[in-house]
Amino acid sequence: MDVRKNAIRLTTQERDHFLEALIRLRQRQAPGAPAGVSVYDRFVALHGAVMAVTVPGLPPEETVNFGHWNIGFCAWHRKYLREFELALQAEVPGVTIPYWDWADHVGATGKLFHRDFLGSLRTGAPAPLTDSVLRASVPPAERPAWWPANAPGFPIHPLLEDTFGTSLARGSVQVSWPPPQASITQLEQLVVDQPGVHPFWYFWLVLEQGITGLPTHNTGHNFVGGHMSSQAFSPNDPVFWLHHANVDRIWATWQAGRLAAVVGSKPSNHYPPADQLSPFDLKPAPPGHRLGDAMWPWVGGASGYDTTSLDPQVKAFLPDFSAQAAVTVDDMLEADAVGYRYEPPGGP
């Protein structure tokens, strides 16, 4: 069982192994992809591809965002992060994705957003990082002992830079951050009691989009800014993985609380029934977001799916999952079953 830790509690060796795995993935040629496309680039492209997908049974002009803006947000990203984590482990065995504890801003700025780890934050217009090993080019004299041979740095693929350039850039807009710990605790325990409405609808909405006084997922992207604020290609900034690990941790905590509160319940009881209408638009969740639905691109050999959100050149970056078994929302309802758990923010 893999254990995901608070990023500021990583040992120096754990931190360096994570960074090394990132650099190696940026250099590793993606099998079957055009020359110069790395495994890391492939993950970035996949996040962009999920934004608009045609689905069997729907008109071609009606696309689905499998990863955002509805209740499947949590399940899709759980699968996506786990696939990335396994790719990291193929480079450096034992590496896991740490999480960014949003509420501990002092700890984050002192240890996470630091030249020794993911590099500094900045305010104002996006500009390239000037510290950390995540620069596009790191001079040989500044490369640590673990540095992979022939790796120049952490360059962004030019077809994935989304106007921010090929060197990792950050630049925060004026947003409310960080969320108070008390508010995060309230979110982890949030149960809106509305007849005929599953409480997960409200939990998901606040977790992904936030509310006044509680900035969460969306605000975190804009707080970091630069590449991280790109809706399609935000995984270019490795902060993405730590940010979404915290999203997933909060969901896992909420799930554990619901299972404990409802004796004899199972994980699927704490997800809306497939035929339940959203309390926000009075429509059912779209395909890929409901219990029993396969989540693109993990739909096995099923036909009729296609992404329409990518340039054809970028579409060539994508992997082929058709030989793999389909993965459904139900398959992602237990973090333990997926293969990992979270260490509490304060440690064991």
Tab-separated table of C-alpha atoms in Angstrom, residues 1-308:
chain	number	residue	atom	x	y	z
A	1	MET	CA	0.000	0.000	0.000
A	2	ASP	CA	1.506	3.320	-1.069
A	3	VAL	CA	1.369	6.205	1.398
A	4	ARG	CA	0.964	9.797	0.233
A	5	LYS	CA	2.465	12.290	2.665
A	6	ASN	CA	2.114	15.983	3.351
A	7	ALA	CA	4.701	17.572	1.038
A	8	ILE	CA	6.292	19.600	3.816
A	9	ARG	CA	6.916	16.402	5.818
A	10	LEU	CA	8.917	14.640	3.111
A	11	THR	CA	12.455	13.702	4.001
A	12	THR	CA	15.202	15.184	1.849
A	13	GLN	CA	15.571	11.827	0.127
A	14	GLU	CA	11.823	11.525	-0.531
A	15	ARG	CA	11.736	15.043	-1.955
A	16	ASP	CA	14.729	14.400	-4.194
A	17	HIS	CA	13.332	11.089	-5.427
A	18	PHE	CA	10.079	12.818	-6.373
A	19	LEU	CA	11.937	15.554	-8.257
A	20	GLU	CA	14.157	13.014	-9.985
A	21	ALA	CA	11.126	11.031	-11.145
A	22	LEU	CA	9.568	14.220	-12.552
A	23	ILE	CA	12.721	15.105	-14.486
A	24	ARG	CA	13.030	11.565	-15.818
A	25	LEU	CA	9.405	11.532	-17.009
A	26	ARG	CA	10.034	14.831	-18.818
A	27	GLN	CA	12.912	13.165	-20.659
A	28	ARG	CA	11.394	9.738	-21.315
A	29	GLN	CA	10.192	9.372	-24.909
A	30	ALA	CA	6.542	8.315	-24.900
A	31	PRO	CA	6.138	4.966	-26.701
A	32	GLY	CA	4.353	5.365	-30.029
A	33	ALA	CA	4.258	9.162	-29.811
A	34	PRO	CA	6.005	11.575	-32.197
A	35	ALA	CA	9.697	12.124	-31.535
A	36	GLY	CA	10.336	14.588	-28.738
A	37	VAL	CA	7.078	13.868	-26.910
A	38	SER	CA	7.768	12.681	-23.386
A	39	VAL	CA	5.712	10.516	-21.078
A	40	TYR	CA	5.098	13.654	-19.016
A	41	ASP	CA	3.864	15.495	-22.127
A	42	ARG	CA	1.464	12.628	-22.752
A	43	PHE	CA	-0.153	13.128	-19.335
A	44	VAL	CA	-0.464	16.869	-19.958
A	45	ALA	CA	-2.102	16.265	-23.341
A	46	LEU	CA	-4.534	13.780	-21.817
A	47	HIS	CA	-5.762	16.386	-19.344
A	48	GLY	CA	-6.458	18.712	-22.254
A	49	ALA	CA	-8.136	15.972	-24.258
A	50	VAL	CA	-10.715	15.199	-21.584
A	51	MET	CA	-12.235	18.683	-21.856
A	52	ALA	CA	-14.465	17.808	-24.817
A	53	VAL	CA	-15.184	14.209	-25.815
A	54	THR	CA	-17.836	12.849	-28.155
A	55	VAL	CA	-19.783	9.968	-26.638
A	56	PRO	CA	-21.723	7.102	-28.254
A	57	GLY	CA	-25.422	7.881	-28.321
A	58	LEU	CA	-25.019	11.656	-28.137
A	59	PRO	CA	-25.080	14.058	-31.110
A	60	PRO	CA	-21.532	14.818	-32.353
A	61	GLU	CA	-21.886	18.470	-31.400
A	62	GLU	CA	-22.720	17.532	-27.796
A	63	THR	CA	-19.458	16.760	-26.024
A	64	VAL	CA	-18.707	15.740	-22.453
A	65	ASN	CA	-15.964	16.969	-20.146
A	66	PHE	CA	-15.170	13.717	-18.359
A	67	GLY	CA	-12.912	15.287	-15.742
A	68	HIS	CA	-14.545	18.538	-14.685
A	69	TRP	CA	-17.712	20.480	-13.930
A	70	ASN	CA	-19.723	17.556	-12.609
A	71	ILE	CA	-19.612	14.835	-9.975
A	72	GLY	CA	-17.156	12.611	-11.860
A	73	PHE	CA	-14.449	15.206	-11.204
A	74	CYS	CA	-13.277	13.313	-8.119
A	75	ALA	CA	-13.274	9.818	-9.622
A	76	TRP	CA	-11.639	10.822	-12.926
A	77	HIS	CA	-8.798	12.637	-11.213
A	78	ARG	CA	-8.287	9.781	-8.757
A	79	LYS	CA	-7.616	7.477	-11.703
A	80	TYR	CA	-5.510	10.079	-13.515
A	81	LEU	CA	-3.288	10.734	-10.490
A	82	ARG	CA	-2.820	7.046	-9.829
A	83	GLU	CA	-1.714	6.454	-13.421
A	84	PHE	CA	0.790	9.294	-13.065
A	85	GLU	CA	2.004	7.942	-9.734
A	86	LEU	CA	2.656	4.539	-11.289
A	87	ALA	CA	4.585	6.239	-14.099
A	88	LEU	CA	6.733	8.015	-11.500
A	89	GLN	CA	7.392	4.697	-9.783
A	90	ALA	CA	8.544	3.191	-13.070
A	91	GLU	CA	11.298	5.830	-13.028
A	92	VAL	CA	12.125	5.840	-9.305
A	93	PRO	CA	10.645	2.928	-7.324
A	94	GLY	CA	8.761	3.840	-4.176
A	95	VAL	CA	7.912	7.419	-5.141
A	96	THR	CA	4.416	8.619	-4.288
A	97	ILE	CA	2.635	11.897	-4.978
A	98	PRO	CA	2.779	14.138	-1.902
A	99	TYR	CA	-0.074	16.509	-1.179
A	100	TRP	CA	-0.171	20.268	-0.733
A	101	ASP	CA	-1.991	20.994	2.528
A	102	TRP	CA	-3.694	24.229	1.471
A	103	ALA	CA	-4.424	25.447	4.987
A	104	ASP	CA	-0.756	25.406	6.060
A	105	HIS	CA	0.387	28.347	3.968
A	106	VAL	CA	3.389	29.113	6.161
A	107	GLY	CA	4.652	25.567	5.800
A	108	ALA	CA	4.000	25.556	2.056
A	109	THR	CA	5.872	28.781	1.366
A	110	GLY	CA	8.745	27.715	3.601
A	111	LYS	CA	9.301	24.213	2.257
A	112	LEU	CA	7.164	23.433	-0.796
A	113	PHE	CA	7.359	26.669	-2.791
A	114	HIS	CA	11.080	26.913	-2.230
A	115	ARG	CA	14.121	26.739	-4.475
A	116	ASP	CA	14.976	23.311	-3.047
A	117	PHE	CA	11.613	21.873	-4.071
A	118	LEU	CA	9.010	23.183	-6.551
A	119	GLY	CA	10.302	26.730	-6.833
A	120	SER	CA	8.892	30.033	-5.679
A	121	LEU	CA	5.479	31.563	-6.091
A	122	ARG	CA	5.156	35.029	-7.582
A	123	THR	CA	2.499	37.687	-7.913
A	124	GLY	CA	1.719	39.720	-10.987
A	125	ALA	CA	2.097	38.749	-14.624
A	126	PRO	CA	3.299	35.184	-15.279
A	127	ALA	CA	7.059	34.876	-15.609
A	128	PRO	CA	9.471	31.922	-15.818
A	129	LEU	CA	10.792	30.343	-12.649
A	130	THR	CA	14.227	31.558	-11.693
A	131	ASP	CA	14.865	28.961	-9.013
A	132	SER	CA	14.406	25.196	-8.502
A	133	VAL	CA	15.313	22.340	-10.824
A	134	LEU	CA	12.037	22.825	-12.710
A	135	ARG	CA	13.509	25.487	-14.974
A	136	ALA	CA	13.671	24.718	-18.686
A	137	SER	CA	17.456	24.675	-18.515
A	138	VAL	CA	19.476	24.045	-15.369
A	139	PRO	CA	23.217	24.862	-15.603
A	140	PRO	CA	25.450	21.848	-14.910
A	141	ALA	CA	26.956	23.545	-11.866
A	142	GLU	CA	23.493	23.795	-10.271
A	143	ARG	CA	22.398	20.220	-10.916
A	144	PRO	CA	22.115	18.023	-7.809
A	145	ALA	CA	23.923	14.706	-7.452
A	146	TRP	CA	20.830	12.707	-8.450
A	147	TRP	CA	20.407	14.580	-11.750
A	148	PRO	CA	19.647	12.234	-14.689
A	149	ALA	CA	22.300	12.119	-17.390
A	150	ASN	CA	21.563	14.211	-20.504
A	151	ALA	CA	18.570	15.991	-18.942
A	152	PRO	CA	18.736	19.747	-19.679
A	153	GLY	CA	15.986	20.698	-17.239
A	154	PHE	CA	12.194	20.684	-17.199
A	155	PRO	CA	11.124	22.229	-20.535
A	156	ILE	CA	7.474	22.633	-21.555
A	157	HIS	CA	6.573	21.148	-24.938
A	158	PRO	CA	5.888	24.029	-27.375
A	159	LEU	CA	2.525	22.553	-28.415
A	160	LEU	CA	1.399	22.426	-24.780
A	161	GLU	CA	2.602	25.777	-23.449
A	162	ASP	CA	-0.801	27.542	-23.860
A	163	THR	CA	0.667	31.067	-24.266
A	164	PHE	CA	2.832	30.811	-21.124
A	165	GLY	CA	6.060	29.791	-22.848
A	166	THR	CA	8.289	26.736	-22.814
A	167	SER	CA	9.845	27.532	-19.441
A	168	LEU	CA	7.622	26.847	-16.432
A	169	ALA	CA	5.930	30.112	-15.459
A	170	ARG	CA	3.946	31.281	-12.450
A	171	GLY	CA	2.143	34.495	-11.633
A	172	SER	CA	-0.796	34.796	-9.282
A	173	VAL	CA	-3.925	36.811	-9.861
A	174	GLN	CA	-5.565	38.465	-6.871
A	175	VAL	CA	-7.479	35.629	-5.222
A	176	SER	CA	-8.428	34.756	-1.674
A	177	TRP	CA	-5.950	32.203	-0.340
A	178	PRO	CA	-5.333	30.127	1.778
A	179	PRO	CA	-8.533	28.463	2.980
A	180	PRO	CA	-8.787	28.332	6.790
A	181	GLN	CA	-8.241	24.930	8.376
A	182	ALA	CA	-11.593	25.180	10.139
A	183	SER	CA	-13.313	25.567	6.769
A	184	ILE	CA	-11.480	22.568	5.309
A	185	THR	CA	-12.589	20.515	8.310
A	186	GLN	CA	-16.172	21.652	7.714
A	187	LEU	CA	-15.884	20.592	4.068
A	188	GLU	CA	-14.589	17.160	5.076
A	189	GLN	CA	-17.733	16.793	7.188
A	190	LEU	CA	-20.185	18.541	4.853
A	191	VAL	CA	-23.583	16.863	4.631
A	192	VAL	CA	-26.374	18.995	3.191
A	193	ASP	CA	-29.662	17.388	4.175
A	194	GLN	CA	-32.053	18.040	1.295
A	195	PRO	CA	-34.820	15.526	0.528
A	196	GLY	CA	-34.172	13.607	-2.672
A	197	VAL	CA	-30.686	15.057	-3.100
A	198	HIS	CA	-27.564	13.039	-2.368
A	199	PRO	CA	-25.118	15.032	-0.171
A	200	PHE	CA	-22.222	14.316	-2.537
A	201	TRP	CA	-23.629	16.866	-5.010
A	202	TYR	CA	-22.902	19.719	-2.617
A	203	PHE	CA	-19.616	18.280	-1.392
A	204	TRP	CA	-18.326	17.963	-4.975
A	205	LEU	CA	-19.438	21.484	-5.922
A	206	VAL	CA	-17.620	23.110	-3.008
A	207	LEU	CA	-14.524	20.936	-3.453
A	208	GLU	CA	-14.106	21.688	-7.152
A	209	GLN	CA	-15.459	25.206	-7.450
A	210	GLY	CA	-15.376	26.633	-3.926
A	211	ILE	CA	-17.751	29.096	-2.297
A	212	THR	CA	-17.388	32.538	-0.755
A	213	GLY	CA	-15.016	32.235	2.179
A	214	LEU	CA	-13.765	28.797	1.164
A	215	PRO	CA	-11.397	28.823	-1.820
A	216	THR	CA	-10.627	25.298	-2.999
A	217	HIS	CA	-9.595	23.583	-6.243
A	218	ASN	CA	-10.330	26.273	-8.827
A	219	THR	CA	-8.881	29.085	-6.738
A	220	GLY	CA	-5.728	27.089	-6.023
A	221	HIS	CA	-5.004	26.851	-9.741
A	222	ASN	CA	-5.333	30.620	-10.132
A	223	PHE	CA	-3.368	31.322	-6.966
A	224	VAL	CA	-0.300	29.607	-8.447
A	225	GLY	CA	-1.040	31.066	-11.875
A	226	GLY	CA	0.976	30.801	-15.063
A	227	HIS	CA	0.896	27.303	-16.536
A	228	MET	CA	-1.066	26.126	-13.504
A	229	SER	CA	-3.933	28.451	-14.500
A	230	SER	CA	-4.311	26.832	-17.930
A	231	GLN	CA	-7.573	24.922	-17.868
A	232	ALA	CA	-6.380	22.351	-20.380
A	233	PHE	CA	-2.657	22.010	-19.719
A	234	SER	CA	-2.256	22.868	-16.024
A	235	PRO	CA	-0.337	19.608	-15.308
A	236	ASN	CA	2.671	21.259	-16.967
A	237	ASP	CA	3.337	22.643	-13.487
A	238	PRO	CA	4.111	19.778	-11.074
A	239	VAL	CA	2.221	21.702	-8.394
A	240	PHE	CA	-0.835	20.277	-10.178
A	241	TRP	CA	-0.187	16.781	-8.834
A	242	LEU	CA	0.195	17.926	-5.230
A	243	HIS	CA	-2.840	20.190	-5.542
A	244	HIS	CA	-5.021	17.365	-6.823
A	245	ALA	CA	-3.628	14.935	-4.272
A	246	ASN	CA	-5.036	17.276	-1.630
A	247	VAL	CA	-8.371	17.379	-3.463
A	248	ASP	CA	-8.373	13.590	-3.412
A	249	ARG	CA	-7.323	13.484	0.246
A	250	ILE	CA	-10.257	15.685	1.230
A	251	TRP	CA	-12.617	13.423	-0.724
A	252	ALA	CA	-11.126	10.320	0.915
A	253	THR	CA	-11.590	11.924	4.334
A	254	TRP	CA	-15.213	12.789	3.511
A	255	GLN	CA	-15.822	9.231	2.319
A	256	ALA	CA	-14.350	7.749	5.492
A	257	GLY	CA	-16.557	10.005	7.570
A	258	ARG	CA	-19.695	8.986	5.712
A	259	LEU	CA	-18.861	5.269	5.958
A	260	ALA	CA	-18.360	5.645	9.708
A	261	ALA	CA	-21.539	7.677	10.157
A	262	VAL	CA	-23.784	5.311	8.202
A	263	VAL	CA	-23.252	1.905	9.767
A	264	GLY	CA	-23.234	-0.924	7.248
A	265	SER	CA	-22.969	1.372	4.239
A	266	LYS	CA	-20.584	0.866	1.337
A	267	PRO	CA	-18.706	3.387	-0.825
A	268	SER	CA	-21.295	3.378	-3.614
A	269	ASN	CA	-23.923	4.510	-1.078
A	270	HIS	CA	-21.985	7.750	-0.781
A	271	TYR	CA	-22.215	8.658	-4.451
A	272	PRO	CA	-25.421	9.811	-6.173
A	273	PRO	CA	-27.612	7.160	-7.829
A	274	ALA	CA	-27.097	7.077	-11.587
A	275	ASP	CA	-30.601	8.363	-12.305
A	276	GLN	CA	-30.667	11.189	-9.751
A	277	LEU	CA	-31.060	14.687	-11.161
A	278	SER	CA	-28.611	17.393	-10.221
A	279	PRO	CA	-30.061	19.893	-7.733
A	280	PHE	CA	-28.299	22.651	-9.669
A	281	ASP	CA	-29.656	22.203	-13.207
A	282	LEU	CA	-32.238	19.427	-12.699
A	283	LYS	CA	-30.468	17.243	-15.248
A	284	PRO	CA	-28.823	13.845	-14.799
A	285	ALA	CA	-25.049	13.764	-14.591
A	286	PRO	CA	-23.476	13.385	-18.047
A	287	PRO	CA	-21.995	10.108	-19.298
A	288	GLY	CA	-18.771	9.215	-17.531
A	289	HIS	CA	-19.872	10.842	-14.279
A	290	ARG	CA	-22.489	8.328	-13.108
A	291	LEU	CA	-22.180	5.100	-11.176
A	292	GLY	CA	-21.488	2.291	-13.625
A	293	ASP	CA	-20.167	4.618	-16.326
A	294	ALA	CA	-16.783	4.049	-17.930
A	295	MET	CA	-14.519	7.095	-17.754
A	296	TRP	CA	-12.831	8.140	-20.993
A	297	PRO	CA	-10.077	7.422	-22.009
A	298	TRP	CA	-10.325	4.220	-19.956
A	299	VAL	CA	-13.290	2.816	-21.893
A	300	GLY	CA	-11.675	-0.400	-23.099
A	301	GLY	CA	-12.356	-1.197	-26.729
A	302	ALA	CA	-15.630	0.749	-26.879
A	303	SER	CA	-16.041	2.825	-30.035
A	304	GLY	CA	-17.688	6.179	-30.614
A	305	TYR	CA	-15.495	8.239	-28.274
A	306	ASP	CA	-13.237	10.980	-29.608
A	307	THR	CA	-11.671	14.117	-28.208
A	308	THR	CA	-12.460	17.347	-30.026
